[in-house]
């Protein structure tokens, strides 16, 4: 049987809320049909703004000329893979949650794509 891998790619943008509590957040989790995490190590991605300090930064970003964001942090496209062999023939769910800060004044965006590929390793070596 060919092994299947779920490849998930995501990118995140957080507006700097400028406060320490009620942070912007991003969550991606793969669930079984009963809404249980299938793999807490490889099937979950969790970020709050406080984790974004080593991300890229753009300052004074303007949107449609009407709103200026003083600091916008972004995480480049990142890929994770999850072996699906144990779940062959079963329905899985992928839940993606993005939220602004608890004060509802600081934006968050997330982009993601998914694909299921065959787990095949090819090498090219010198001997």
PDB file of C-alpha atoms in Angstrom:
ATOM      1  CA  UNK A   1       0.000   0.000   0.000  1.00  0.00           C
ATOM      2  CA  UNK A   2       1.269   3.474  -0.902  1.00  0.00           C
ATOM      3  CA  UNK A   3       1.749   5.681   2.112  1.00  0.00           C
ATOM      4  CA  UNK A   4      -0.097   9.010   2.161  1.00  0.00           C
ATOM      5  CA  UNK A   5       1.166  12.248   3.663  1.00  0.00           C
ATOM      6  CA  UNK A   6      -0.990  15.314   4.293  1.00  0.00           C
ATOM      7  CA  UNK A   7       1.065  18.418   3.477  1.00  0.00           C
ATOM      8  CA  UNK A   8      -0.233  21.629   5.045  1.00  0.00           C
ATOM      9  CA  UNK A   9       1.298  24.999   4.234  1.00  0.00           C
ATOM     10  CA  UNK A  10       0.410  28.175   6.101  1.00  0.00           C
ATOM     11  CA  UNK A  11       1.413  31.821   6.386  1.00  0.00           C
ATOM     12  CA  UNK A  12       0.329  34.173   9.180  1.00  0.00           C
ATOM     13  CA  UNK A  13       0.132  37.955   9.606  1.00  0.00           C
ATOM     14  CA  UNK A  14      -0.480  39.628  12.978  1.00  0.00           C
ATOM     15  CA  UNK A  15      -1.002  43.299  13.685  1.00  0.00           C
ATOM     16  CA  UNK A  16       0.993  44.217  16.792  1.00  0.00           C
ATOM     17  CA  UNK A  17      -1.646  44.745  19.501  1.00  0.00           C
ATOM     18  CA  UNK A  18       0.784  46.668  21.707  1.00  0.00           C
ATOM     19  CA  UNK A  19      -0.422  44.933  24.870  1.00  0.00           C
ATOM     20  CA  UNK A  20       0.501  41.742  26.727  1.00  0.00           C
ATOM     21  CA  UNK A  21      -2.907  40.139  27.294  1.00  0.00           C
ATOM     22  CA  UNK A  22      -5.629  38.923  24.917  1.00  0.00           C
ATOM     23  CA  UNK A  23      -3.244  38.292  22.028  1.00  0.00           C
ATOM     24  CA  UNK A  24      -3.914  37.675  18.323  1.00  0.00           C
ATOM     25  CA  UNK A  25      -3.801  33.941  17.623  1.00  0.00           C
ATOM     26  CA  UNK A  26      -3.604  31.236  14.938  1.00  0.00           C
ATOM     27  CA  UNK A  27      -4.455  27.555  15.428  1.00  0.00           C
ATOM     28  CA  UNK A  28      -4.444  24.672  12.941  1.00  0.00           C
ATOM     29  CA  UNK A  29      -5.394  21.178  14.142  1.00  0.00           C
ATOM     30  CA  UNK A  30      -6.172  17.861  12.415  1.00  0.00           C
ATOM     31  CA  UNK A  31      -9.082  16.028  14.056  1.00  0.00           C
ATOM     32  CA  UNK A  32     -10.679  12.599  13.822  1.00  0.00           C
ATOM     33  CA  UNK A  33     -14.461  12.263  13.219  1.00  0.00           C
ATOM     34  CA  UNK A  34     -15.030  12.668  16.997  1.00  0.00           C
ATOM     35  CA  UNK A  35     -13.152  16.008  17.085  1.00  0.00           C
ATOM     36  CA  UNK A  36     -10.091  14.529  18.842  1.00  0.00           C
ATOM     37  CA  UNK A  37      -6.583  15.602  17.830  1.00  0.00           C
ATOM     38  CA  UNK A  38      -5.023  12.783  15.817  1.00  0.00           C
ATOM     39  CA  UNK A  39      -1.417  13.820  16.497  1.00  0.00           C
ATOM     40  CA  UNK A  40      -0.615  16.444  19.160  1.00  0.00           C
ATOM     41  CA  UNK A  41       2.974  16.739  17.909  1.00  0.00           C
ATOM     42  CA  UNK A  42       2.690  16.924  14.113  1.00  0.00           C
ATOM     43  CA  UNK A  43      -1.022  17.649  13.650  1.00  0.00           C
ATOM     44  CA  UNK A  44      -1.240  20.905  15.610  1.00  0.00           C
ATOM     45  CA  UNK A  45       0.136  24.410  15.021  1.00  0.00           C
ATOM     46  CA  UNK A  46      -0.447  27.095  17.663  1.00  0.00           C
ATOM     47  CA  UNK A  47       0.763  30.694  17.709  1.00  0.00           C
ATOM     48  CA  UNK A  48      -0.083  33.747  19.771  1.00  0.00           C
ATOM     49  CA  UNK A  49       1.330  37.161  18.964  1.00  0.00           C
ATOM     50  CA  UNK A  50       3.823  36.937  21.818  1.00  0.00           C
ATOM     51  CA  UNK A  51       5.455  34.096  19.824  1.00  0.00           C
ATOM     52  CA  UNK A  52       5.933  36.361  16.783  1.00  0.00           C
ATOM     53  CA  UNK A  53       8.905  38.371  18.024  1.00  0.00           C
ATOM     54  CA  UNK A  54      11.337  36.635  15.636  1.00  0.00           C
ATOM     55  CA  UNK A  55       9.068  36.985  12.601  1.00  0.00           C
ATOM     56  CA  UNK A  56       9.354  39.481   9.754  1.00  0.00           C
ATOM     57  CA  UNK A  57       8.231  43.045  10.445  1.00  0.00           C
ATOM     58  CA  UNK A  58       6.696  45.677   8.183  1.00  0.00           C
ATOM     59  CA  UNK A  59       6.033  49.139   9.601  1.00  0.00           C
ATOM     60  CA  UNK A  60       3.399  51.715   8.663  1.00  0.00           C
ATOM     61  CA  UNK A  61       1.482  49.419   6.322  1.00  0.00           C
ATOM     62  CA  UNK A  62      -1.441  51.143   4.610  1.00  0.00           C
ATOM     63  CA  UNK A  63      -4.621  49.346   3.500  1.00  0.00           C
ATOM     64  CA  UNK A  64      -6.708  50.993   0.779  1.00  0.00           C
ATOM     65  CA  UNK A  65      -5.337  54.342   1.866  1.00  0.00           C
ATOM     66  CA  UNK A  66      -7.745  54.455   4.808  1.00  0.00           C
ATOM     67  CA  UNK A  67      -6.119  52.471   7.611  1.00  0.00           C
ATOM     68  CA  UNK A  68      -2.477  52.423   8.585  1.00  0.00           C
ATOM     69  CA  UNK A  69      -1.051  49.572  10.666  1.00  0.00           C
ATOM     70  CA  UNK A  70       2.010  50.746  12.630  1.00  0.00           C
ATOM     71  CA  UNK A  71       3.546  47.244  12.966  1.00  0.00           C
ATOM     72  CA  UNK A  72       2.599  44.134  11.000  1.00  0.00           C
ATOM     73  CA  UNK A  73       4.430  40.876  11.733  1.00  0.00           C
ATOM     74  CA  UNK A  74       4.341  37.919   9.365  1.00  0.00           C
ATOM     75  CA  UNK A  75       5.555  34.332   9.318  1.00  0.00           C
ATOM     76  CA  UNK A  76       6.716  33.126   5.915  1.00  0.00           C
ATOM     77  CA  UNK A  77       5.051  30.107   4.312  1.00  0.00           C
ATOM     78  CA  UNK A  78       5.753  27.077   6.490  1.00  0.00           C
ATOM     79  CA  UNK A  79       5.069  23.419   5.656  1.00  0.00           C
ATOM     80  CA  UNK A  80       4.207  20.535   7.935  1.00  0.00           C
ATOM     81  CA  UNK A  81       3.494  16.938   6.982  1.00  0.00           C
ATOM     82  CA  UNK A  82       1.386  14.292   8.669  1.00  0.00           C
ATOM     83  CA  UNK A  83       1.393  10.554   7.933  1.00  0.00           C
ATOM     84  CA  UNK A  84      -2.194   9.448   7.204  1.00  0.00           C
ATOM     85  CA  UNK A  85      -1.685   5.680   6.962  1.00  0.00           C
ATOM     86  CA  UNK A  86      -3.562   4.895  10.188  1.00  0.00           C
ATOM     87  CA  UNK A  87      -6.525   6.885   8.881  1.00  0.00           C
ATOM     88  CA  UNK A  88      -6.926   5.272   5.447  1.00  0.00           C
ATOM     89  CA  UNK A  89     -10.631   5.289   4.523  1.00  0.00           C
ATOM     90  CA  UNK A  90     -11.585   7.549   7.459  1.00  0.00           C
ATOM     91  CA  UNK A  91     -12.831  11.112   7.396  1.00  0.00           C
ATOM     92  CA  UNK A  92     -10.567  13.682   9.001  1.00  0.00           C
ATOM     93  CA  UNK A  93     -11.188  17.337   9.722  1.00  0.00           C
ATOM     94  CA  UNK A  94      -8.777  20.251   9.599  1.00  0.00           C
ATOM     95  CA  UNK A  95      -9.808  23.172  11.781  1.00  0.00           C
ATOM     96  CA  UNK A  96      -8.116  26.532  11.249  1.00  0.00           C
ATOM     97  CA  UNK A  97      -8.824  29.372  13.680  1.00  0.00           C
ATOM     98  CA  UNK A  98      -7.547  32.938  13.388  1.00  0.00           C
ATOM     99  CA  UNK A  99      -8.516  35.670  15.838  1.00  0.00           C
ATOM    100  CA  UNK A 100      -7.624  39.249  16.579  1.00  0.00           C
ATOM    101  CA  UNK A 101      -6.822  40.365  20.098  1.00  0.00           C
ATOM    102  CA  UNK A 102      -9.530  40.137  22.744  1.00  0.00           C
ATOM    103  CA  UNK A 103     -10.138  43.884  22.458  1.00  0.00           C
ATOM    104  CA  UNK A 104     -11.182  43.339  18.798  1.00  0.00           C
ATOM    105  CA  UNK A 105      -8.978  46.096  17.492  1.00  0.00           C
ATOM    106  CA  UNK A 106      -5.946  44.350  15.990  1.00  0.00           C
ATOM    107  CA  UNK A 107      -6.169  42.284  12.826  1.00  0.00           C
ATOM    108  CA  UNK A 108      -4.905  38.771  12.102  1.00  0.00           C
ATOM    109  CA  UNK A 109      -4.768  36.953   8.776  1.00  0.00           C
ATOM    110  CA  UNK A 110      -3.868  33.388   7.850  1.00  0.00           C
ATOM    111  CA  UNK A 111      -3.487  31.666   4.520  1.00  0.00           C
ATOM    112  CA  UNK A 112      -3.258  27.915   4.085  1.00  0.00           C
ATOM    113  CA  UNK A 113      -3.240  25.210   1.438  1.00  0.00           C
ATOM    114  CA  UNK A 114      -3.301  21.435   1.756  1.00  0.00           C
ATOM    115  CA  UNK A 115      -2.445  18.493  -0.449  1.00  0.00           C
ATOM    116  CA  UNK A 116      -2.259  14.757  -0.002  1.00  0.00           C
ATOM    117  CA  UNK A 117       0.835  13.185  -1.549  1.00  0.00           C
ATOM    118  CA  UNK A 118       2.410   9.771  -1.806  1.00  0.00           C
ATOM    119  CA  UNK A 119       5.200   9.129   0.688  1.00  0.00           C
ATOM    120  CA  UNK A 120       8.007   8.192  -1.636  1.00  0.00           C
ATOM    121  CA  UNK A 121      11.633   8.983  -0.952  1.00  0.00           C
ATOM    122  CA  UNK A 122      13.998   9.393  -3.863  1.00  0.00           C
ATOM    123  CA  UNK A 123      17.709   9.961  -3.452  1.00  0.00           C
ATOM    124  CA  UNK A 124      20.509  10.808  -5.771  1.00  0.00           C
ATOM    125  CA  UNK A 125      23.890   9.847  -4.404  1.00  0.00           C
ATOM    126  CA  UNK A 126      27.363   9.197  -5.646  1.00  0.00           C
ATOM    127  CA  UNK A 127      27.816   5.519  -4.995  1.00  0.00           C
TER     128      UNK A 127
END
